[in-house]
CSV table of C-alpha atoms in Angstrom, one decimal:
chain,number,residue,atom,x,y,z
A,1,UNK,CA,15.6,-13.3,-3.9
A,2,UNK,CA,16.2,-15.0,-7.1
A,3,UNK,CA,17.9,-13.5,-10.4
A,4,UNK,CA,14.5,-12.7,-11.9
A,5,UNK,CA,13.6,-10.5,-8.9
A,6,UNK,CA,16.8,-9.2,-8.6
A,7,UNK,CA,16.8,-8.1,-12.4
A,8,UNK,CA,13.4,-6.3,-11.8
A,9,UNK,CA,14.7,-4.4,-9.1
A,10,UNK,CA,17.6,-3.3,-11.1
A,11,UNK,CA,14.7,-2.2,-13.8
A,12,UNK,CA,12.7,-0.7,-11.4
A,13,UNK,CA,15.8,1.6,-9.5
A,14,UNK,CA,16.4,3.0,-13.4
A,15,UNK,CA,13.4,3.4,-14.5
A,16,UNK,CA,12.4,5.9,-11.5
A,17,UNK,CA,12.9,9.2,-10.8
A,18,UNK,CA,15.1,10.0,-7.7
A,19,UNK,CA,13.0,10.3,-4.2
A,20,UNK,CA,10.5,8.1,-5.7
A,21,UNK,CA,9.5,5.2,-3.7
A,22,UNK,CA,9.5,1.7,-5.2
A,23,UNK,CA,6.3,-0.5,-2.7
A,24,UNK,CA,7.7,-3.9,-2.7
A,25,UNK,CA,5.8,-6.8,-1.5
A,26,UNK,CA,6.7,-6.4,2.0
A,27,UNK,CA,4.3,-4.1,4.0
A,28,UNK,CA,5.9,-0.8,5.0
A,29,UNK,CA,9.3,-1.4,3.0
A,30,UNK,CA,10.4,0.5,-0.1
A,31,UNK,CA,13.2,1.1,-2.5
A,32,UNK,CA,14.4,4.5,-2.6
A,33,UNK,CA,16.6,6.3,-5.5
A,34,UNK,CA,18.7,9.3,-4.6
A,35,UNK,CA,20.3,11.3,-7.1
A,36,UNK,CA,23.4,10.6,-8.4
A,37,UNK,CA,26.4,12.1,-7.3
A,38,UNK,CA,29.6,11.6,-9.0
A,39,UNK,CA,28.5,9.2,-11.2
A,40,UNK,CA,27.4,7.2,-8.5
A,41,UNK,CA,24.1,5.7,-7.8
A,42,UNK,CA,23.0,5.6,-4.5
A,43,UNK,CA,19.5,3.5,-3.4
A,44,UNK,CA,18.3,3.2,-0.1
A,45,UNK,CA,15.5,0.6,1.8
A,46,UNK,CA,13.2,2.5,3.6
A,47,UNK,CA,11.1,1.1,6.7
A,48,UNK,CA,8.4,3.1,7.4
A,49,UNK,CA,5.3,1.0,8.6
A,50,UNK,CA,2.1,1.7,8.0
A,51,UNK,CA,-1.4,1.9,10.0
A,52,UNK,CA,-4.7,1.4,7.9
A,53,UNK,CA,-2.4,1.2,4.8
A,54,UNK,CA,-1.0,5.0,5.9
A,55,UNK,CA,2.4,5.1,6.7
A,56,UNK,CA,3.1,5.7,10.1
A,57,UNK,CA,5.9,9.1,9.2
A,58,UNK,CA,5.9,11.2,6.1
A,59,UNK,CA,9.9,9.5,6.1
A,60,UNK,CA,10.6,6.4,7.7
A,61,UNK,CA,14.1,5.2,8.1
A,62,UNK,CA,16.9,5.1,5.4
A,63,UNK,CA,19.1,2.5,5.2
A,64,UNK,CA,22.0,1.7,3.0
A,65,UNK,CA,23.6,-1.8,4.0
A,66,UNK,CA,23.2,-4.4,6.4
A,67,UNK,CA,25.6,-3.1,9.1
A,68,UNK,CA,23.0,0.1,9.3
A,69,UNK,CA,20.4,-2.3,9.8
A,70,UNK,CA,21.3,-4.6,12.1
A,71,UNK,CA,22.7,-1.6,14.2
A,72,UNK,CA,19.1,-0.4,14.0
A,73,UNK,CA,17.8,-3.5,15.1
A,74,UNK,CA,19.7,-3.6,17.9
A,75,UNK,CA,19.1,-0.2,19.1
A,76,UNK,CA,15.1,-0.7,18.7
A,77,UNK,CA,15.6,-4.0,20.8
A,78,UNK,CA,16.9,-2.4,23.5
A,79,UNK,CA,14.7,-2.5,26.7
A,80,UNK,CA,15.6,0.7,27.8
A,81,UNK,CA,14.5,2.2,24.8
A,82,UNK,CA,11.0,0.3,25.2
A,83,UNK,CA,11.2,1.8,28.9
A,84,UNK,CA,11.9,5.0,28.1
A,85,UNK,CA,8.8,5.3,25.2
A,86,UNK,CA,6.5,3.9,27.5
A,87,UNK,CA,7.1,6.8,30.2
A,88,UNK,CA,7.5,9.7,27.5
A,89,UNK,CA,4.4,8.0,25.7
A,90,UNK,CA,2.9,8.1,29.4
A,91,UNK,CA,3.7,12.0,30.2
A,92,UNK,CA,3.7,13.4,27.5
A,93,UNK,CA,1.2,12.1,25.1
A,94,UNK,CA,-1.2,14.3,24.1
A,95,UNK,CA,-4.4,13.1,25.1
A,96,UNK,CA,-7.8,15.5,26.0
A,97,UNK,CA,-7.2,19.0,27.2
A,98,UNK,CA,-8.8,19.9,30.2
A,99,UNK,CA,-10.4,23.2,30.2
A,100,UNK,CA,-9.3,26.1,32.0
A,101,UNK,CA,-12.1,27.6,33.7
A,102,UNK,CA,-11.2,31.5,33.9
């Protein structure tokens, strides 16, 4: 990112309103203000990708600093985490009903 990016996005974070989202040019990433608390200013990156330009969650996830990232990253890299989606995807996806015949 070079200075003049990184001076809009300074520009951007004040000029919004807390909770608003900021779309950068990345697909499914956004800048998020939070109200200030003790005179502090606190902005987040939320991931929240999208399908058909609709995000995937009403909140994706929140994070502050690289350390929460790349503790994300590895958690979502995991194969046992991939295993263990695939079989609750498997069971207990909700695909057609059957119906009961009474």
């Amino acid at each position: 990112m070079n200075d003049e990016q990184k001076k809009n996005l300074v520009k951007a974070v004040e000029s919004t309103s807390p909770w608003e989202r900021i779309p950068t040019t990345v697909e499914g990433v956004f800048i998020v203000k939070t109200p200030e608390h003790n005179n502090s200013q606190t902005v987040f990156v939320e991931l929240n990708p999208s399908v058909q330009a609709q995000p995937i969650k009403k909140r994706g996830v929140y994070l502050k600093n690289l350390h929460e990232y790349e503790a994300f990253k590895k958690l979502v890299e995991n194969p046992k985490v991939e295993e263990l989606l695939s079989i609750v995807s498997e069971y207990y996806t909700r695909g057609d009903i059957s119906r009961i015949e009474i």
